[in-house]
């Protein structure tokens, strides 16, 4: 039987794979430290859970409008105006099953076959597959460590062709934790407007920024870039709601309409109960976000300072999200128990097999010389896991 060649070309998510493997090892009684987590280890705050319980008790359990309920869309518009200085009408908002779903809808709405999307590397691995699902062509532009793993307009210019349709910007970034400054974003915005390109701006980690950096939405600069931007956001990371599956997009109305139409056939509305929970999250007390951030910040400091003291590896201190992107610099070419480590996948496999530490090799993130450690796990586990990594590095030959 001949199956879809497009479908066969889609790779499984290696982050989910490594997390699943670590979970299985744990279930088998092995003491594994999993640094793979792409989700906060905190519980969803009580007032959000209560809103969902109320929704069930009130019978809010039927279909809703495919692109989401009006009160939630209004709350999202209010949030976007207050937090991000961008004005949207509810008709420009589409609520979907997580930011992942919003991104897939976006690419399906803006791409024609063979349209190119510039994706700066390192990138969150799903972007490449999503563009392919929508018949687009991902064009990877590698950012340099010297520029804090962020692309410059010069990098984008070099990748520009007649087929370029969009640029993907993810700030704060998964996997690097880097945040684009206002100046950097302005330059990218001017470049996009000049070349008539869309900007898909994934702002899912917006609330998790530490120190003096601040989040800027690229759509906020002027009317020209506003008309070219699709903002992607959601409640998964900020409110510890990964399992609830609520994300949203804000875009020019014509694009939102296409996304809404696609969604109405592909999946209908996102879960009605989860929409009520997301409404409570976005419009409720934001103290819960601050508390989580304080804890993440402590872990970030600890993890970064430990890594900085270890032999053979290095990292740039992240400013956002909950990941440290670690360069294997001097590890590559060394041996562990006789086996040569020549890329991040070999490193991660040996680390898991020998030290029972799950780290994400960034091969599928466009950087096979780096791995990613998440600090969305307890401090106790961070300490234990880092001790083991240190032990592993001490045994390199
Ligand atoms: C950069 C980035 N965007 C989007 C998502 C997807 O978020 P959601 O759980 O809302 O689908 C993730 C999740 O890992 C992410 O890291």
Coordinates of C-alpha atoms and ligand atoms in Angstrom, one line a residue:
X1 CA 0.0 0.0 0.0
X2 CA 1.3 3.5 -0.9
X3 CA 1.0 5.9 2.0
X4 CA 1.3 9.7 1.9
X5 CA 4.8 10.8 0.9
X6 CA 4.2 14.1 2.8
X7 CA 3.1 12.2 5.9
X8 CA 6.1 9.9 5.6
X9 CA 8.4 12.9 5.5
X10 CA 7.2 14.2 8.9
X11 CA 9.6 13.2 11.7
X12 CA 8.4 12.3 15.2
X13 CA 9.1 14.8 18.0
X14 CA 12.4 13.8 19.5
X15 CA 11.8 15.9 22.7
X16 CA 8.6 13.9 23.4
X17 CA 10.5 10.7 22.6
X18 CA 13.3 11.4 25.1
X19 CA 10.8 12.5 27.7
X20 CA 8.8 9.4 27.1
X21 CA 11.9 7.2 27.4
X22 CA 12.9 8.8 30.7
X23 CA 9.3 8.4 32.0
X24 CA 9.4 4.7 31.1
X25 CA 12.7 4.2 32.8
X26 CA 11.3 5.8 35.9
X27 CA 8.2 3.6 35.7
X28 CA 10.6 0.6 35.6
X29 CA 12.0 1.7 38.9
X30 CA 15.2 3.4 37.5
X31 CA 16.3 6.6 39.3
X32 CA 16.3 8.9 36.2
X33 CA 16.7 12.6 36.2
X34 CA 14.7 14.0 33.3
X35 CA 15.9 17.4 32.0
X36 CA 13.7 17.0 28.9
X37 CA 10.6 18.7 30.4
X38 CA 9.0 21.3 28.1
X39 CA 6.4 22.0 30.7
X40 CA 6.3 23.7 34.2
X41 CA 6.4 21.2 37.0
X42 CA 3.9 23.3 39.0
X43 CA 0.3 22.4 39.3
X44 CA -2.3 24.4 37.5
X45 CA -3.4 27.2 40.0
X46 CA -6.5 26.4 42.0
X47 CA -8.7 29.3 40.7
X48 CA -8.1 28.1 37.2
X49 CA -9.1 24.5 38.1
X50 CA -12.2 25.9 39.9
X51 CA -13.3 27.7 36.7
X52 CA -13.2 24.3 34.9
X53 CA -15.1 22.5 37.7
X54 CA -17.7 25.3 37.6
X55 CA -18.0 25.0 33.8
X56 CA -18.7 21.3 34.1
X57 CA -21.2 21.8 36.9
X58 CA -23.0 24.4 34.9
X59 CA -23.2 22.1 31.9
X60 CA -20.8 24.1 29.7
X61 CA -20.0 20.9 27.9
X62 CA -21.2 21.4 24.4
X63 CA -19.8 22.7 21.1
X64 CA -18.7 26.3 21.2
X65 CA -18.0 28.5 18.1
X66 CA -15.1 26.8 16.3
X67 CA -12.7 29.6 16.9
X68 CA -13.4 30.0 20.6
X69 CA -15.9 31.7 22.9
X70 CA -16.4 35.5 22.7
X71 CA -15.6 36.2 26.4
X72 CA -12.3 34.4 26.0
X73 CA -11.5 36.3 22.8
X74 CA -12.4 39.6 24.5
X75 CA -10.1 38.7 27.4
X76 CA -7.3 37.9 25.0
X77 CA -7.8 41.3 23.2
X78 CA -7.6 43.1 26.5
X79 CA -4.5 41.2 27.5
X80 CA -2.8 42.0 24.1
X81 CA -3.6 45.6 24.5
X82 CA -2.5 45.9 28.1
X83 CA 0.6 43.7 28.0
X84 CA 1.7 44.0 24.4
X85 CA 0.4 47.4 23.2
X86 CA -1.4 45.9 20.2
X87 CA -5.0 46.4 19.5
X88 CA -7.2 43.5 18.2
X89 CA -10.8 42.8 17.7
X90 CA -12.3 39.4 18.7
X91 CA -12.8 38.6 15.0
X92 CA -9.0 38.6 14.7
X93 CA -8.5 36.0 17.4
X94 CA -8.6 32.2 16.9
X95 CA -8.5 30.0 20.0
X96 CA -7.0 26.5 19.2
X97 CA -5.8 23.3 20.8
X98 CA -2.5 24.8 22.1
X99 CA -0.1 27.1 20.4
X100 CA 1.1 24.1 18.3
X101 CA -2.3 24.0 16.7
X102 CA -2.3 27.8 16.1
X103 CA 1.1 27.5 14.4
X104 CA -0.1 24.7 12.1
X105 CA -3.3 26.7 11.3
X106 CA -1.1 29.8 10.5
X107 CA 1.1 28.0 8.0
X108 CA -1.9 26.4 6.4
X109 CA -3.5 29.8 6.1
X110 CA -0.5 31.7 4.6
X111 CA 1.5 29.2 2.5
X112 CA 1.1 28.0 -1.0
X113 CA 3.1 25.0 -2.2
X114 CA 6.9 25.7 -2.2
X115 CA 6.6 29.0 -0.4
X116 CA 9.6 29.4 1.9
X117 CA 9.6 30.2 5.6
X118 CA 12.8 31.4 7.2
X119 CA 13.4 29.6 10.5
X120 CA 16.3 30.9 12.6
X121 CA 18.4 28.0 14.1
X122 CA 18.5 26.9 16.9
X123 CA 14.7 26.5 16.6
X124 CA 12.0 24.7 18.4
X125 CA 11.9 21.4 16.4
X126 CA 8.2 21.5 15.5
X127 CA 8.4 24.6 13.2
X128 CA 10.2 22.7 10.4
X129 CA 7.7 19.9 10.4
X130 CA 4.7 22.2 10.6
X131 CA 5.9 24.2 7.5
X132 CA 6.3 20.9 5.7
X133 CA 2.7 19.8 6.7
X134 CA 1.5 23.0 5.1
X135 CA 3.4 22.3 1.8
X136 CA 5.9 25.0 2.6
X137 CA 9.7 24.8 2.5
X138 CA 11.6 25.5 5.7
X139 CA 14.7 27.6 5.1
X140 CA 17.1 27.2 8.1
X141 CA 19.3 30.2 8.9
X142 CA 21.9 29.5 11.5
X143 CA 22.5 32.1 14.2
X144 CA 25.9 32.4 15.7
X145 CA 26.8 31.9 19.4
X146 CA 28.7 35.3 19.1
X147 CA 25.3 36.9 18.5
X148 CA 23.7 35.1 21.4
X149 CA 22.1 32.6 19.0
X150 CA 19.9 35.4 17.4
X151 CA 19.7 36.1 13.7
X152 CA 20.6 39.5 12.2
X153 CA 19.0 41.2 9.2
X154 CA 22.1 40.4 7.3
X155 CA 21.5 36.7 8.0
X156 CA 17.9 37.1 6.8
X157 CA 19.0 39.0 3.7
X158 CA 21.3 36.2 2.7
X159 CA 18.4 33.7 2.9
X160 CA 15.9 35.8 1.0
X161 CA 14.6 34.5 -2.3
X162 CA 11.6 35.3 -4.6
X163 CA 9.8 32.5 -2.8
X164 CA 10.3 33.7 0.8
X165 CA 6.9 34.2 2.4
X166 CA 7.5 34.4 6.1
X167 CA 10.0 34.7 8.9
X168 CA 9.5 32.8 12.1
X169 CA 10.5 34.6 15.3
X170 CA 10.4 32.9 18.7
X171 CA 11.3 35.3 21.6
X172 CA 12.0 34.2 24.3
X173 CA 13.4 31.2 22.5
X174 CA 13.1 27.5 23.0
X175 CA 15.8 26.1 23.2
X176 CA 18.2 29.1 23.9
X177 CA 16.2 31.3 26.3
X178 CA 17.4 34.3 24.4
X179 CA 15.2 37.4 24.1
X180 CA 15.3 39.7 21.0
X181 CA 15.7 43.4 22.0
X182 CA 13.5 46.2 20.8
X183 CA 16.2 47.4 18.4
X184 CA 16.7 43.9 16.9
X185 CA 13.0 43.4 16.4
X186 CA 12.6 46.8 14.8
X187 CA 15.2 45.9 12.2
X188 CA 13.5 42.6 11.5
X189 CA 10.2 44.3 11.3
X190 CA 11.5 46.8 8.7
X191 CA 13.1 44.0 6.7
X192 CA 9.8 42.1 6.7
X193 CA 7.7 45.1 5.6
X194 CA 10.3 46.1 2.9
X195 CA 10.2 42.6 1.5
X196 CA 6.5 42.0 2.0
X197 CA 7.0 39.0 4.3
X198 CA 4.8 37.7 7.1
X199 CA 6.3 37.4 10.6
X200 CA 5.0 34.5 12.6
X201 CA 5.8 35.6 16.2
X202 CA 5.7 32.8 18.7
X203 CA 5.4 34.6 22.1
X204 CA 4.5 31.6 24.2
X205 CA 7.3 32.2 26.8
X206 CA 6.5 35.9 27.0
X207 CA 5.7 35.8 30.8
X208 CA 8.9 33.9 31.6
X209 CA 11.5 36.6 31.3
X210 CA 14.1 37.2 34.0
X211 CA 16.2 40.2 35.0
X212 CA 16.0 43.5 33.1
X213 CA 15.0 42.1 29.7
X214 CA 11.4 42.8 28.6
X215 CA 9.1 41.3 26.1
X216 CA 8.2 43.3 23.0
X217 CA 5.7 42.2 20.5
X218 CA 7.0 42.9 17.0
X219 CA 3.4 43.7 15.9
X220 CA 3.4 46.7 18.2
X221 CA 5.9 49.0 16.2
X222 CA 3.6 50.3 13.5
X223 CA 0.6 49.6 11.3
X224 CA 2.7 48.2 8.5
X225 CA 4.3 45.4 10.6
X226 CA 1.0 44.9 12.5
X227 CA -0.6 43.9 9.1
X228 CA 2.1 41.4 8.4
X229 CA 2.3 39.7 11.9
X230 CA 0.6 36.6 13.2
X231 CA 1.1 36.5 17.0
X232 CA 1.1 33.1 18.6
X233 CA 0.6 32.7 22.3
X234 CA -1.3 30.5 24.8
X235 CA -1.7 29.5 28.4
X236 CA 0.4 26.3 28.5
X237 CA 3.7 27.7 29.8
X238 CA 2.7 30.8 31.7
X239 CA -0.1 29.1 33.8
X240 CA 1.2 25.5 34.0
X241 CA -1.6 24.4 31.7
X242 CA 0.1 22.2 29.1
X243 CA -2.5 19.5 29.3
X244 CA -5.5 21.8 28.9
X245 CA -4.5 22.5 25.3
X246 CA -5.4 26.2 24.8
X247 CA -3.4 28.5 22.6
X248 CA -4.5 31.5 20.5
X249 CA -3.4 33.5 17.5
X250 CA -4.0 37.2 16.7
X251 CA -3.7 38.2 13.1
X252 CA -5.2 40.4 10.4
X253 CA -8.8 39.5 10.0
X254 CA -8.4 37.9 6.5
X255 CA -5.9 35.4 7.9
X256 CA -7.9 34.7 11.1
X257 CA -10.9 33.9 8.9
X258 CA -9.0 31.3 6.9
X259 CA -7.6 29.8 10.1
X260 CA -11.0 29.7 11.7
X261 CA -12.5 28.0 8.6
X262 CA -9.7 25.4 8.5
X263 CA -10.1 24.7 12.2
X264 CA -13.9 24.4 11.9
X265 CA -13.4 21.4 9.6
X266 CA -10.3 19.9 11.1
X267 CA -11.1 19.9 14.9
X268 CA -13.9 22.3 15.7
X269 CA -13.7 24.3 18.9
X270 CA -11.0 23.6 21.5
X271 CA -12.4 22.0 24.6
X272 CA -15.2 24.1 26.1
X273 CA -14.1 23.5 29.7
X274 CA -10.5 24.3 29.0
X275 CA -11.7 27.6 27.3
X276 CA -13.4 28.6 30.6
X277 CA -10.2 27.7 32.5
X278 CA -8.1 29.7 30.1
X279 CA -10.5 32.7 30.6
X280 CA -9.9 32.5 34.3
X281 CA -6.1 32.3 33.7
X282 CA -5.9 35.3 31.4
X283 CA -8.4 37.5 33.2
X284 CA -7.7 36.4 36.8
X285 CA -5.0 37.3 39.4
X286 CA -1.5 37.1 37.9
X287 CA 0.2 36.5 41.2
X288 CA 0.5 32.7 40.3
X289 CA 2.7 33.6 37.3
X290 CA 4.9 35.8 39.4
X291 CA 5.4 33.0 42.0
X292 CA 6.4 30.5 39.3
X293 CA 8.8 33.0 37.8
X294 CA 10.6 33.6 41.0
X295 CA 11.2 29.8 41.4
X296 CA 12.3 29.4 37.8
X297 CA 14.7 32.3 38.2
X298 CA 16.4 30.7 41.2
X299 CA 16.8 27.5 39.3
X300 CA 18.1 29.3 36.3
X301 CA 20.8 31.0 38.4
X302 CA 21.8 27.8 40.0
X303 CA 21.9 25.8 36.8
X304 CA 23.9 28.4 34.9
X305 CA 26.5 28.8 37.6
X306 CA 27.0 25.1 37.9
X307 CA 27.3 24.6 34.1
X308 CA 29.8 27.5 33.9
X309 CA 32.1 25.7 36.4
X310 CA 32.0 22.3 34.5
X311 CA 34.8 21.2 32.2
X312 CA 34.4 21.0 28.4
X313 CA 30.9 22.6 28.2
X314 CA 29.6 26.2 28.2
X315 CA 26.4 28.1 28.0
X316 CA 25.2 31.7 27.6
X317 CA 22.9 32.7 30.5
X318 CA 19.3 32.5 29.4
X319 CA 17.0 35.5 29.9
X320 CA 13.7 33.7 29.3
X321 CA 11.7 30.5 29.0
X322 CA 13.1 27.6 31.2
X323 CA 15.9 26.1 29.3
X324 CA 19.7 26.3 29.2
X325 CA 21.3 25.7 25.8
X326 CA 24.6 24.0 26.4
X327 CA 27.5 24.0 24.0
X328 CA 29.4 20.7 23.8
X329 CA 32.5 22.7 22.7
X330 CA 35.4 20.6 23.9
X331 CA 33.4 17.4 24.5
X332 CA 33.2 16.6 20.8
X333 CA 36.0 14.2 19.8
X334 CA 36.5 12.9 23.3
X335 CA 35.7 9.4 24.4
X336 CA 33.4 7.9 27.1
X337 CA 34.2 4.3 27.9
X338 CA 35.9 4.0 24.5
X339 CA 33.1 5.5 22.5
X340 CA 33.8 8.7 20.6
X341 CA 31.3 11.5 21.1
X342 CA 31.0 13.3 17.8
X343 CA 27.6 14.9 18.2
X344 CA 24.9 15.7 20.7
X345 CA 22.8 12.6 20.1
X346 CA 25.7 10.3 21.0
X347 CA 26.3 12.4 24.1
X348 CA 22.7 12.3 25.2
X349 CA 22.5 8.5 24.6
X350 CA 25.6 7.8 26.6
X351 CA 24.5 10.2 29.4
X352 CA 21.1 8.5 29.7
X353 CA 22.5 4.9 29.5
X354 CA 25.3 5.5 32.0
X355 CA 24.3 8.3 34.3
X356 CA 20.5 8.0 34.0
X357 CA 20.2 11.7 33.0
X358 CA 17.8 12.6 30.1
X359 CA 19.0 15.7 28.2
X360 CA 17.6 16.8 24.9
X361 CA 20.2 16.6 22.1
X362 CA 19.6 19.7 19.8
X363 CA 20.1 17.8 16.6
X364 CA 16.5 18.3 15.6
X365 CA 16.7 21.9 16.8
X366 CA 19.3 22.7 14.0
X367 CA 22.4 22.5 16.3
X368 CA 23.9 19.0 16.7
X369 CA 26.7 20.4 18.8
X370 CA 24.4 21.5 21.7
X371 CA 22.0 20.0 24.2
X372 CA 19.1 21.5 26.1
X373 CA 18.5 21.2 29.8
X374 CA 15.1 22.2 31.2
X375 CA 14.9 23.8 34.6
X376 CA 11.2 23.1 34.8
X377 CA 12.0 20.3 37.3
X378 CA 12.6 20.4 41.1
X379 CA 15.7 22.0 42.5
X380 CA 16.5 18.6 44.1
X381 CA 16.5 16.9 40.8
X382 CA 18.5 19.7 39.1
X383 CA 21.2 19.3 41.8
X384 CA 21.2 15.5 41.4
X385 CA 21.2 15.7 37.6
X386 CA 24.0 18.2 37.4
X387 CA 26.1 16.2 39.8
X388 CA 25.7 13.2 37.4
X389 CA 26.6 15.3 34.3
X390 CA 29.7 16.5 36.1
X391 CA 30.6 13.0 36.9
X392 CA 30.1 12.0 33.2
X393 CA 32.3 14.9 32.1
X394 CA 35.0 13.9 34.6
X395 CA 35.2 10.5 33.0
X396 CA 35.8 11.7 29.5
X397 CA 39.1 10.6 27.9
Ligands
LIG1 C1 8.4 27.7 21.3 C2 7.2 26.9 21.6 N1 6.1 27.2 20.9 C3 4.9 26.6 21.1 C4 4.8 25.5 21.9 C5 3.5 24.7 22.0 O1 2.8 25.1 23.1 P1 1.4 24.4 23.4 O2 1.5 23.5 24.5 O3 0.5 25.6 23.7 O4 0.9 23.8 22.1 C6 6.0 25.1 22.6 C7 5.9 23.9 23.5 O5 6.9 23.3 23.8 C8 7.2 25.8 22.5 O6 8.3 25.5 23.1

